[in-house]
Coordinates of C-alpha atoms (C1' of nucleotides) and ligand atoms in Angstrom, one line a residue:
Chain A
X1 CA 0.0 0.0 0.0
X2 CA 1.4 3.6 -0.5
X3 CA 1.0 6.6 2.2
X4 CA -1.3 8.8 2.3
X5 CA 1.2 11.5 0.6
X6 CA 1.4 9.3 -2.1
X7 CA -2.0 8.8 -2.4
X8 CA -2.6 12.5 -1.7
X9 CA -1.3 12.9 -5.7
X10 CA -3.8 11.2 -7.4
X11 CA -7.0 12.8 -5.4
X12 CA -7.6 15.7 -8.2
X13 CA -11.2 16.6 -6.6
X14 CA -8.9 17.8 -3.2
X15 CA -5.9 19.3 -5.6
X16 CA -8.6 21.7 -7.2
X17 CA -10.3 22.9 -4.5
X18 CA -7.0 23.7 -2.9
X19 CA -6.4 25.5 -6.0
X20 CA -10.0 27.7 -5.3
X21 CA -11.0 25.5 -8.8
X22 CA -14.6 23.9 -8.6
X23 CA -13.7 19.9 -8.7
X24 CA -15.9 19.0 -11.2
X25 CA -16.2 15.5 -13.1
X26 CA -14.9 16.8 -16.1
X27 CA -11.8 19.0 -14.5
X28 CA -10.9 15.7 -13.2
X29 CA -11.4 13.4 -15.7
X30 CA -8.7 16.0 -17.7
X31 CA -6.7 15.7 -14.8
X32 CA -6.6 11.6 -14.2
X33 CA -5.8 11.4 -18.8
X34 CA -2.7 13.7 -18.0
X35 CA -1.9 11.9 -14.9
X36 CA -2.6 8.7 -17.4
X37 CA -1.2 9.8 -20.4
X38 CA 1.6 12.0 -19.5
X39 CA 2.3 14.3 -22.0
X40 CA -1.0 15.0 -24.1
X41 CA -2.0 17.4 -26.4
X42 CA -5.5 19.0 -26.3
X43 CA -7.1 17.2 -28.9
X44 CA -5.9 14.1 -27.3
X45 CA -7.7 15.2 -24.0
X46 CA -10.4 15.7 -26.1
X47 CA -10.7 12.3 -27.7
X48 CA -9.8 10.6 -24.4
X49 CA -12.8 12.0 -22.7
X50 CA -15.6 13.0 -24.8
X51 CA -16.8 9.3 -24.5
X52 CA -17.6 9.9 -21.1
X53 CA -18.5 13.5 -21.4
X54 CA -21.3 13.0 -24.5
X55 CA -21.8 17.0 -24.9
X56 CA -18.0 17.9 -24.2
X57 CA -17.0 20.9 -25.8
X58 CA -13.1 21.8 -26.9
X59 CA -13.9 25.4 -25.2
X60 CA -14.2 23.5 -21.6
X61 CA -11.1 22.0 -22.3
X62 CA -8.9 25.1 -23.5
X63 CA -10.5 26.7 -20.2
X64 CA -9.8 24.6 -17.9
X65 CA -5.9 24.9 -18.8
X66 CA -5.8 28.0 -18.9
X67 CA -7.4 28.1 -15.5
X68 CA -5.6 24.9 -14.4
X69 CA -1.9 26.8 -15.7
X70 CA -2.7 29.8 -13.7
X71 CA -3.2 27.6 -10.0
X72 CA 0.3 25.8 -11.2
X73 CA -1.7 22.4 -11.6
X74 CA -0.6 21.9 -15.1
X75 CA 2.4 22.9 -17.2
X76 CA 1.9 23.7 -21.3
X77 CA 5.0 22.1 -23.2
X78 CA 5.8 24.3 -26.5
X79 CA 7.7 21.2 -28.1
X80 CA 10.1 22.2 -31.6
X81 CA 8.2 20.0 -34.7
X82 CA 4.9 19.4 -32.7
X83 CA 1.6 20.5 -30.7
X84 CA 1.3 22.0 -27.7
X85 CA 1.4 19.4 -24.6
X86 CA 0.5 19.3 -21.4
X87 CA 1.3 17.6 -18.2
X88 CA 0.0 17.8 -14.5
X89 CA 3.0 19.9 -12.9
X90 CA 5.7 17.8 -10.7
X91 CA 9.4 18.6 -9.5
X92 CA 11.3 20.2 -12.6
X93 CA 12.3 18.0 -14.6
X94 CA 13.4 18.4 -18.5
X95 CA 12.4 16.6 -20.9
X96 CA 13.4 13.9 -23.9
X97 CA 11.8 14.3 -27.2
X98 CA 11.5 11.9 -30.3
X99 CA 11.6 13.9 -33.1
X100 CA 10.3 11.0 -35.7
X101 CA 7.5 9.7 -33.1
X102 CA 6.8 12.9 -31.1
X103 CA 7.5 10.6 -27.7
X104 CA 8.5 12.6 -24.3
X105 CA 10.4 11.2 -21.5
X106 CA 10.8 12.7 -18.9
X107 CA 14.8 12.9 -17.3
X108 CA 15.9 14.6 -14.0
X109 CA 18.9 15.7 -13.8
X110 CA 20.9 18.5 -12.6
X111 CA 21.9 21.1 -15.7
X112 CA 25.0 21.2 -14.8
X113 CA 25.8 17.7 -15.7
X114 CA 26.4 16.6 -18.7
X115 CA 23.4 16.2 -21.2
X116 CA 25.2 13.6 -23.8
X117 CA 25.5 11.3 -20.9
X118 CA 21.6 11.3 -20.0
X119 CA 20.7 10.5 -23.6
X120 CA 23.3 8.4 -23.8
X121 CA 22.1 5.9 -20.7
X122 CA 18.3 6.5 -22.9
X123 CA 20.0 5.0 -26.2
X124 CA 18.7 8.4 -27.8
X125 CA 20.6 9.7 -30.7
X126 CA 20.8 13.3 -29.3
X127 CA 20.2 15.9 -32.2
X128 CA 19.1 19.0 -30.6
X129 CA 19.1 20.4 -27.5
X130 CA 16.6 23.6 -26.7
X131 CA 17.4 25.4 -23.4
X132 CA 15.8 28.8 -22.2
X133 CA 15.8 30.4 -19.3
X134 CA 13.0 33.1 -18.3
X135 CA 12.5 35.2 -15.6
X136 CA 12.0 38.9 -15.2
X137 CA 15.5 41.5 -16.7
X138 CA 17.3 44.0 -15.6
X139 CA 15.2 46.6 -17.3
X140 CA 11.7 45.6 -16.3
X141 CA 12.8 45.4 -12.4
Chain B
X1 CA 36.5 46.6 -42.5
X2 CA 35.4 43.3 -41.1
X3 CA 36.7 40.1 -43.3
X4 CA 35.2 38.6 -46.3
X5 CA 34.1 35.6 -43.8
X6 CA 32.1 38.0 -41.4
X7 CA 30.8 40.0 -44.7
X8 CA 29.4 37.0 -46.3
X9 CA 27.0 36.3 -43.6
X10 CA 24.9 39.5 -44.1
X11 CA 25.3 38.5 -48.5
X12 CA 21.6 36.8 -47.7
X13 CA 21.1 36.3 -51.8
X14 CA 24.1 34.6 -51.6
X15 CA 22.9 32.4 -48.3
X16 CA 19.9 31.6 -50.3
X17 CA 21.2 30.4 -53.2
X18 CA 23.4 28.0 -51.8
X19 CA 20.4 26.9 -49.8
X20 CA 18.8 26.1 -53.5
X21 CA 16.6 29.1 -52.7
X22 CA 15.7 31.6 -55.0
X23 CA 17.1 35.3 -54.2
X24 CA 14.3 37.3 -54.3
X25 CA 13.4 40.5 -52.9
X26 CA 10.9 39.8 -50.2
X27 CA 13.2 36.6 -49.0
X28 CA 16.2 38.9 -48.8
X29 CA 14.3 41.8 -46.8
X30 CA 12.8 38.8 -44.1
X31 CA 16.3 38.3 -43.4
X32 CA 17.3 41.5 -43.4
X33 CA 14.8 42.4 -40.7
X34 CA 15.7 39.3 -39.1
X35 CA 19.2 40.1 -38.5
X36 CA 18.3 43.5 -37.6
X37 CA 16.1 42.8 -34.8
X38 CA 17.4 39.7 -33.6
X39 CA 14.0 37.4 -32.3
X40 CA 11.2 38.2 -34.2
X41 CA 7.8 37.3 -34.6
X42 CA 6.4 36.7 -38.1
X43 CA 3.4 39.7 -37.7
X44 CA 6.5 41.9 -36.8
X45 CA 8.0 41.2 -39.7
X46 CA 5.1 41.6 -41.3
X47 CA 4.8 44.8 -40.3
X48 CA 8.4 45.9 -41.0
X49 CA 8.9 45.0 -44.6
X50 CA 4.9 45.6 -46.2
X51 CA 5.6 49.3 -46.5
X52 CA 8.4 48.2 -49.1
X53 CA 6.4 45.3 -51.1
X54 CA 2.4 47.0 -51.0
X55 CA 1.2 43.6 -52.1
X56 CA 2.9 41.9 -49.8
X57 CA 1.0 38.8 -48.8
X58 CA 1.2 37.3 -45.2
X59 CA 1.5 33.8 -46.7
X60 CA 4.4 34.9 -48.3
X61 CA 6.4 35.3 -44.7
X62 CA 4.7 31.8 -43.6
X63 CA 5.7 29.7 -47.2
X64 CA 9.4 31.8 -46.6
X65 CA 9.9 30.5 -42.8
X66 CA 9.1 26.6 -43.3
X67 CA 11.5 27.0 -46.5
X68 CA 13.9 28.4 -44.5
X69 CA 13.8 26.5 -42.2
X70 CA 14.1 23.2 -44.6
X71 CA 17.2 24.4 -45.0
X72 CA 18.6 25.6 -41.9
X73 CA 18.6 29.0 -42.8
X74 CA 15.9 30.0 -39.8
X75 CA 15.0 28.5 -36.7
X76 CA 11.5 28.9 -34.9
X77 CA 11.3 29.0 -31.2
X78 CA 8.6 28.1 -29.5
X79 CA 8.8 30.5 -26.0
X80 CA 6.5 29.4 -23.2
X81 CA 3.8 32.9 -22.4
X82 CA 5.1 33.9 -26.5
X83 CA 4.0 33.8 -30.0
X84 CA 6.7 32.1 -31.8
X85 CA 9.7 33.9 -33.1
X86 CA 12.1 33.4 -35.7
X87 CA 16.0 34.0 -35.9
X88 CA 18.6 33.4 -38.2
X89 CA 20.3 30.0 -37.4
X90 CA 23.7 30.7 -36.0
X91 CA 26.0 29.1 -33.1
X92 CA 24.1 26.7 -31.4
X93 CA 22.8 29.0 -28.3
X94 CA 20.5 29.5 -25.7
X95 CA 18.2 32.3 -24.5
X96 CA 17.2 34.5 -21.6
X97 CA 13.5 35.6 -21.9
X98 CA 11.9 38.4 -19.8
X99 CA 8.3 37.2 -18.9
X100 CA 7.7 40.6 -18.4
X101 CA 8.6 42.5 -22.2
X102 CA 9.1 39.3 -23.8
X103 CA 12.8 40.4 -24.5
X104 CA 15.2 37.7 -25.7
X105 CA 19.2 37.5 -25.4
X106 CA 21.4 35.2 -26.4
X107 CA 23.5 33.5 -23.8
X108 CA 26.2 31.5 -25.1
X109 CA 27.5 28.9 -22.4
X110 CA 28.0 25.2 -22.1
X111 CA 25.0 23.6 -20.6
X112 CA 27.5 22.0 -18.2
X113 CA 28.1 25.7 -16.3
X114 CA 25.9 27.3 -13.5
X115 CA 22.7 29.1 -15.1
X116 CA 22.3 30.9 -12.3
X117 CA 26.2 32.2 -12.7
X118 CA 25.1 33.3 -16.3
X119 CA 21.3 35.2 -14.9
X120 CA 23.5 36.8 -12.4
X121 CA 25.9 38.5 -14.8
X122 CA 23.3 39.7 -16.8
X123 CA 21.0 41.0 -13.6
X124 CA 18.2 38.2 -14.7
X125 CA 16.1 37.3 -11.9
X126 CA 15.7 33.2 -12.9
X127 CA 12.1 32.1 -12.6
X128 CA 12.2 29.3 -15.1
X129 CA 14.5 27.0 -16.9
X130 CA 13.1 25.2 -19.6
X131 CA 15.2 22.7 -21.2
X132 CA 14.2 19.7 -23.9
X133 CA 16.5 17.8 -26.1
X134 CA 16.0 16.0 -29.0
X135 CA 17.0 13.7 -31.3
X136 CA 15.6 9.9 -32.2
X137 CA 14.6 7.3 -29.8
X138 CA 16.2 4.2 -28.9
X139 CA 12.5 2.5 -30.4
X140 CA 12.8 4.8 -33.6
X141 CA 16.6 3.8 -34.5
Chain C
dT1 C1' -31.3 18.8 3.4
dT2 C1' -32.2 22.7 0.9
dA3 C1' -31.7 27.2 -1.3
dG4 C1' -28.8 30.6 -3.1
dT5 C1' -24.9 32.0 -5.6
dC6 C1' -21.2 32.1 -8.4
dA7 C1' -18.2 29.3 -11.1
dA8 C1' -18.2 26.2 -14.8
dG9 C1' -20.1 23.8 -18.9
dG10 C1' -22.2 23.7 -23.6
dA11 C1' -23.2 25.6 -28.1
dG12 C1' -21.9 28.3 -31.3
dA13 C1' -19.9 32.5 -33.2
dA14 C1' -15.9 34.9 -33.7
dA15 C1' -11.1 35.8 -33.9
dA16 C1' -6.5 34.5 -34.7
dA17 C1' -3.2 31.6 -36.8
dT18 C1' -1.7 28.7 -40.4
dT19 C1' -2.1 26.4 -44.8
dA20 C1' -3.8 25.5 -49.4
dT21 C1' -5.3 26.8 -54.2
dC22 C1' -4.7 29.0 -58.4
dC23 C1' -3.1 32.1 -61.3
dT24 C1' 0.5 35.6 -62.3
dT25 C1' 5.1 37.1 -62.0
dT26 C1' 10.0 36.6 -62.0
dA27 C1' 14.6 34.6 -60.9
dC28 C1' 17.6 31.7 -62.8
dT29 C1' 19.3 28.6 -66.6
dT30 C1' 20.8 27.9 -71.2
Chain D
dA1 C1' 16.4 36.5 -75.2
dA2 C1' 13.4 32.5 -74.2
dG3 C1' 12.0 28.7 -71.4
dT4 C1' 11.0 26.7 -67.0
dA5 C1' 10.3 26.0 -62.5
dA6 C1' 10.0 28.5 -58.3
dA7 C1' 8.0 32.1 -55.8
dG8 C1' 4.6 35.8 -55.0
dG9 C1' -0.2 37.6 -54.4
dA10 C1' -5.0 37.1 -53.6
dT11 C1' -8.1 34.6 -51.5
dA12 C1' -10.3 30.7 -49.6
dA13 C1' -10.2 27.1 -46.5
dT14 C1' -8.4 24.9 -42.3
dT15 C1' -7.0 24.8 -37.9
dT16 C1' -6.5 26.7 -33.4
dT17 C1' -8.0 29.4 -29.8
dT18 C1' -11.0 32.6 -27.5
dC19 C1' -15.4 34.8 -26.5
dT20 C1' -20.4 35.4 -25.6
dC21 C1' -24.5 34.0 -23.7
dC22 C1' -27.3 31.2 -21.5
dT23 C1' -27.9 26.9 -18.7
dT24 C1' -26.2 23.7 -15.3
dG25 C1' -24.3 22.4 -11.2
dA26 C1' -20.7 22.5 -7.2
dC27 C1' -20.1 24.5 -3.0
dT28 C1' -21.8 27.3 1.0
dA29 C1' -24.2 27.9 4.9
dA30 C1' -28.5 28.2 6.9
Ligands
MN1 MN1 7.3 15.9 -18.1
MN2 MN1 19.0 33.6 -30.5
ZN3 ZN1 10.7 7.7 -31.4
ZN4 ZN1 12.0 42.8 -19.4

DNA sequence: TTAGTCAAGGAGAAAAATTATCCTTTACTT
DNA sequence: AAGTAAAGGATAATTTTTCTCCTTGACTAA
């Protein structure tokens, strides 16, 4: 069995409230494809759920990640070749893209090691590496 | 006077043809204001070259930047809060990103150093590092 | 429990972004 | 100078995202 702050992950109803979001069925069915899924784009939330959610619309979905992105519940992934993705926010963590099949692993690791050896232990032919760092500059503080 | 080696990277007709591009006009002035403002968004260019073509179609940029880009000549970058922005493909690089005016700067550093070192010496307060690398994976090979 | 209230959902229009079509123009080749 | 294939322009069509307006329902607190 895990512990309860393991458990505490997967109970989306209690993350949104905390959040000040309404937990309703279709919030967390978006939620528990992410958590499913991993990294998904919104049409693929859309397919996923629309079985269970008859009258779904695309609108509910774009809102709820734009609400869900401002709590910090989700993150938005702006890949290079491919859709926009999203995942249910965790501890940073970078990320390993397929540029033929579009597949995303997920890799920790500090940035200061050295990135040919992560890909390396992945057997991924590394092509391209895409790094940016934001935050707020000299000017605008 | 700079050498012929730094003057043949502004010769953009040039650039093209070896690219198996034609040299026209409108190509040659989206690289011209590419160079000139650095990170550039394809309504900004837009805006800074119609005044010298008055038929200037927007497909014209869009058919232009995935030619380009076929050939390495541009490279689109996806920022996370950001339209996407075009530059022209240079050193490999990273870049610093105000979430404030949306500025962008080149940082040139191995991956393997501090970020924080490199925000620092530029007065960046670091809020976000986004990182992805690509390449094939060990299921595509 | 049961109302009341405000957030959220659904339907569809609208806006914004990107791509495609089709014809004309033009850069490059010979 | 002529021929050809590529590129441009105009416009339509898609695709993606956002907005409006009304209805529904989740949460609150009696
Ligand atoms: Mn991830
Ligand atoms: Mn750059
Ligand atoms: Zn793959
Ligand atoms: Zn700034």
């Amino acid at each position: 069995m895990g512990t309860a702050s393991e458990l505490i992950m997967y109970d989306y109803p209690t993350l949104l409230r905390e959040h000040h979001l309404k937990a309703t069925p279709q919030r967390t069915a978006i939620l528990q494809v992410m958590a499913h899924e991993g990294h998904i784009s919104i049409e693929m939330i859309y397919e996923k759920i629309k079985g269970l959610f008859p009258s779904l619309s695309l609108a509910t979905i774009y809102k709820n990640m734009i609400a869900m992105q401002e709590q910090g519940i989700v993150k938005e992934l702006k890949i290079a070749g491919f859709k926009n993705r999203y995942e249910i926010q965790k501890q940073p963590h970078h990320h390993m893209v397929c540029q033929k099949c579009g597949s995303i692993v997920d890799v920790e690791f500090d940035v200061a090691q050295a990135l040919e050896g992560v890909s390396k232990s992945h057997g991924f032919e590394l092509k391209q590496i895409d790094l940016s760092i934001s935050g707020i500059c000299d000017k605008c503080r």
